[in-house]
Short mmCIF file of C-alpha atoms in Angstrom, two decimals:
data_model
loop_
_atom_site.label_atom_id
_atom_site.label_comp_id
_atom_site.label_asym_id
_atom_site.label_seq_id
_atom_site.Cartn_x
_atom_site.Cartn_y
_atom_site.Cartn_z
CA MET P 2 9.98 -10.09 21.68
CA ASP P 3 12.07 -11.75 24.49
CA LYS P 4 15.13 -11.22 22.34
CA ILE P 5 14.71 -7.86 21.65
CA GLN P 6 17.77 -7.02 23.95
CA PRO P 7 20.13 -9.61 22.79
CA LEU P 8 19.17 -8.97 19.16
CA ILE P 9 20.25 -5.03 20.24
CA ASP P 10 23.83 -6.33 21.80
CA ALA P 11 24.38 -8.37 18.83
CA VAL P 12 23.96 -5.39 16.41
CA ILE P 13 25.93 -3.27 18.91
CA ASN P 14 28.72 -5.44 18.90
CA GLY P 15 28.77 -6.16 14.95
CA ASP P 16 27.94 -9.79 15.13
CA GLU P 17 26.23 -10.67 11.76
CA ASP P 18 25.62 -14.41 12.56
CA LYS P 19 24.04 -13.94 15.71
CA VAL P 20 21.88 -11.02 14.45
CA LYS P 21 20.53 -13.31 11.68
CA VAL P 22 19.98 -16.35 14.19
CA ILE P 23 17.92 -14.05 16.55
CA VAL P 24 16.04 -12.59 13.64
CA LEU P 25 15.05 -16.10 12.30
CA GLU P 26 14.25 -17.12 15.70
CA GLY P 27 11.72 -14.41 16.35
CA ILE P 28 10.22 -14.93 12.94
CA THR P 29 9.93 -18.70 13.65
CA LYS P 30 7.97 -17.79 16.96
CA GLY P 31 5.46 -15.78 15.02
CA GLU P 32 6.94 -12.32 16.38
CA LYS P 33 5.97 -9.23 13.98
CA ALA P 34 8.68 -8.59 11.67
CA ALA P 35 7.75 -4.79 12.22
CA ASP P 36 8.85 -5.21 15.99
CA ILE P 37 11.83 -7.20 15.15
CA MET P 38 13.04 -4.16 12.72
CA ASN P 39 11.98 -0.73 14.64
CA LYS P 40 12.58 -2.29 18.13
CA GLY P 41 15.29 -4.47 17.79
CA LEU P 42 17.63 -3.48 14.59
CA ILE P 43 16.70 0.03 14.00
CA ALA P 44 17.08 0.99 17.73
CA ALA P 45 20.22 -0.72 17.92
CA MET P 46 21.65 1.75 15.07
CA ASP P 47 20.18 4.77 17.31
CA ILE P 48 22.17 3.61 19.81
CA VAL P 49 25.37 3.18 17.23
CA GLY P 50 24.87 6.87 16.17
CA GLY P 51 25.04 8.28 19.88
CA LYS P 52 27.85 5.86 20.70
CA MET P 53 29.65 7.25 17.76
CA GLU P 54 28.71 11.14 18.55
CA ALA P 55 29.80 10.41 22.02
CA GLU P 56 33.17 9.05 20.86
CA ASP P 57 32.49 5.69 22.37
CA MET P 58 32.28 3.97 19.03
CA PHE P 59 34.66 4.76 16.28
CA ILE P 60 34.61 3.95 12.44
CA PRO P 61 35.57 0.20 12.33
CA GLU P 62 33.29 -0.65 15.29
CA VAL P 63 30.58 1.25 13.87
CA LEU P 64 31.18 -0.15 9.88
CA MET P 65 30.39 -3.93 11.93
CA SER P 66 27.25 -2.84 13.26
CA ALA P 67 26.01 -1.47 10.09
CA ARG P 68 27.21 -4.61 8.46
CA ALA P 69 25.24 -6.90 11.15
CA MET P 70 22.50 -4.43 11.05
CA LYS P 71 22.11 -5.13 6.97
CA ALA P 72 22.49 -9.01 7.60
CA GLY P 73 19.48 -8.84 10.00
CA VAL P 74 17.32 -6.63 7.28
CA ASN P 75 18.53 -9.24 4.47
CA ALA P 76 17.09 -12.16 6.90
CA LEU P 77 13.91 -9.66 7.72
CA GLN P 78 13.34 -8.81 4.24
CA PRO P 79 11.08 -11.60 3.02
CA HIS P 80 8.89 -11.46 6.09
CA LEU P 81 8.49 -7.63 5.92
CA THR P 82 4.94 -6.46 4.54
CA LYS P 83 4.59 -2.98 2.08
CA ASP P 84 3.85 -1.15 5.74
CA ASP P 85 6.53 -2.90 7.67
CA ALA P 86 8.73 -1.45 5.25
CA LYS P 87 7.85 2.35 5.45
CA ASP P 88 10.59 4.86 5.44
CA LEU P 89 11.22 7.31 8.05
CA GLY P 90 11.72 9.46 4.64
CA VAL P 91 14.03 9.68 1.30
CA VAL P 92 17.73 11.33 1.87
CA VAL P 93 19.34 12.28 -1.16
CA ILE P 94 23.25 12.30 -0.22
CA GLY P 95 26.49 13.02 -2.33
CA SER P 96 29.99 14.17 -1.81
CA ALA P 97 30.04 17.76 -3.10
CA GLN P 98 31.34 18.75 -6.56
CA GLY P 99 35.02 18.01 -7.08
CA ASP P 100 35.24 16.36 -4.02
CA LEU P 101 36.38 12.53 -4.60
CA HIS P 102 36.50 11.41 -0.84
CA ASP P 103 33.38 9.21 0.25
CA ILE P 104 34.59 7.34 3.76
CA GLY P 105 32.27 9.94 5.59
CA LYS P 106 29.64 10.02 3.00
CA ASN P 107 29.31 6.42 3.06
CA LEU P 108 29.36 6.18 6.79
CA VAL P 109 26.18 8.36 6.93
CA LYS P 110 24.73 6.45 4.37
CA MET P 111 24.57 3.33 6.22
CA LEU P 112 23.59 4.93 9.21
CA MET P 113 20.69 6.61 7.63
CA GLU P 114 19.64 3.13 6.43
CA GLY P 115 19.93 1.53 9.32
CA GLY P 116 17.94 4.28 10.92
CA GLY P 117 14.88 3.57 8.69
CA PHE P 118 15.57 6.26 5.93
CA SER P 119 15.55 5.29 2.28
CA VAL P 120 19.03 6.98 0.95
CA ILE P 121 19.73 7.59 -2.51
CA ASP P 122 23.71 7.76 -2.96
CA LEU P 123 24.63 9.90 -5.69
CA GLY P 124 28.59 9.11 -5.04
CA THR P 125 31.23 11.59 -5.16
CA ASP P 126 31.59 14.93 -7.32
CA VAL P 127 28.41 15.45 -7.47
CA LYS P 128 27.21 18.38 -9.59
CA PRO P 129 24.19 20.73 -8.14
CA GLU P 130 22.02 19.56 -11.16
CA LYS P 131 22.50 15.71 -10.23
CA PHE P 132 21.29 16.54 -6.66
CA LEU P 133 18.29 18.77 -8.53
CA GLU P 134 17.33 15.77 -10.50
CA ALA P 135 17.34 13.26 -7.48
CA VAL P 136 15.13 15.48 -5.54
CA ARG P 137 12.68 15.65 -8.26
CA GLU P 138 12.78 12.16 -9.02
CA ASN P 139 12.77 10.51 -5.65
CA ASN P 140 10.46 13.47 -3.93
CA ALA P 141 13.13 13.72 -1.79
CA ASP P 142 12.97 14.92 2.29
CA ILE P 143 16.74 15.60 2.58
CA VAL P 144 19.65 16.57 0.83
CA GLY P 145 22.84 15.66 2.42
CA ILE P 146 26.39 17.09 1.32
CA SER P 147 29.88 16.04 2.21
CA ALA P 148 32.66 17.74 1.75
CA LEU P 149 36.35 16.98 2.89
CA LEU P 150 37.71 19.98 1.51
CA THR P 151 37.75 23.60 2.01
CA THR P 152 37.76 23.97 -1.53
CA THR P 153 35.06 21.38 -2.64
CA MET P 154 32.63 22.80 0.43
CA LEU P 155 32.06 25.81 -1.51
CA SER P 156 29.90 24.13 -3.81
CA MET P 157 27.32 22.89 -1.23
CA LYS P 158 25.84 26.57 -1.65
CA ASN P 159 25.90 26.03 -5.07
CA VAL P 160 23.59 23.34 -4.39
CA ILE P 161 21.47 25.25 -2.12
CA GLU P 162 21.09 27.99 -4.81
CA ALA P 163 20.16 25.74 -7.54
CA LEU P 164 17.26 24.06 -4.92
CA GLU P 165 16.22 27.98 -4.48
CA SER P 166 16.40 28.45 -8.17
CA ALA P 167 13.98 25.45 -9.49
CA GLY P 168 11.44 26.08 -6.49
CA LEU P 169 12.30 23.06 -4.41
CA ARG P 170 14.10 24.60 -1.55
CA ASP P 171 10.91 24.83 0.79
CA GLN P 172 10.36 20.90 -0.11
CA VAL P 173 13.59 19.44 1.16
CA LYS P 174 15.90 19.94 4.21
CA VAL P 175 19.45 20.63 3.49
CA LEU P 176 22.09 18.89 5.71
CA VAL P 177 25.79 19.68 5.31
CA GLY P 178 28.93 18.04 6.80
CA GLY P 179 32.36 17.37 6.78
CA ALA P 180 36.15 18.03 8.22
CA PRO P 181 36.15 21.55 7.27
CA VAL P 182 32.44 22.23 7.57
CA THR P 183 30.99 24.35 10.43
CA LYS P 184 28.16 25.12 11.74
CA GLU P 185 28.88 28.84 11.22
CA TYR P 186 29.39 27.95 7.43
CA ALA P 187 26.03 25.92 7.51
CA GLU P 188 24.15 29.01 8.47
CA GLU P 189 25.93 31.21 5.93
CA ILE P 190 25.24 29.40 3.10
CA GLY P 191 21.70 28.55 3.97
CA ALA P 192 21.69 25.05 5.03
CA ASP P 193 19.04 23.83 7.30
CA CYS P 194 21.50 21.59 10.00
CA TYR P 195 25.13 21.05 10.28
CA GLY P 196 26.24 17.69 11.01
CA ALA P 197 29.59 17.54 13.22
CA ASP P 198 30.08 13.66 12.66
CA ALA P 199 28.34 10.75 10.87
CA GLY P 200 26.98 9.66 14.08
CA SER P 201 24.72 12.58 14.63
CA ALA P 202 23.36 12.31 11.09
CA VAL P 203 20.41 10.11 12.25
CA ARG P 204 19.20 12.13 15.05
CA ILE P 205 19.59 15.31 13.01
CA ALA P 206 17.77 13.95 10.15
CA LYS P 207 14.86 12.76 12.30
CA SER P 208 14.73 16.32 14.24
CA LEU P 209 14.41 17.79 11.03
CA LEU P 210 11.59 16.06 9.81
CA TYR P 211 9.91 15.02 13.07
CA LYS P 212 10.01 18.29 15.25
#
């Protein structure tokens, strides 16, 4: 595709209209939908995640990029085959029990979707049994738990213990994150990985599943 770089730039710049135009031009010219998705849209969101992680982009800009990515996916959707739309994995995500904050969780969701994952969003104040149910129903590869409070992050451990009790712990990776969460705390409760910010989520998720 001769406009891969302009497409990547348009996503990074959050230009929804330009993204849609380039995607549809590519389809009209006979470009493969999978190439537009993987080499253009997903590649662009990988860059966005890296920029956020490096603090070269911030939440408002990332949200604009995510919306531009979604506009491109919507334009591309009718042209994707079942194989083209294959996900990198299934991520079940939610805020820890008792935690009603969702800005960080929603940002991770958008970046994960933009990065090629299928995301099951359980919302806020999610009980451990709800995580279990979603893991079973969706054959999840990763459980992502977010917490903004020191009081609610304690329930992350309950989710991991519930996964262990249900015999599901070996089938799923657990990624935890949020303002009060640290790498040391993640290790202490037995999580597989800790995400310092939303921008690192996709990179970490890929590293957990595709080492």
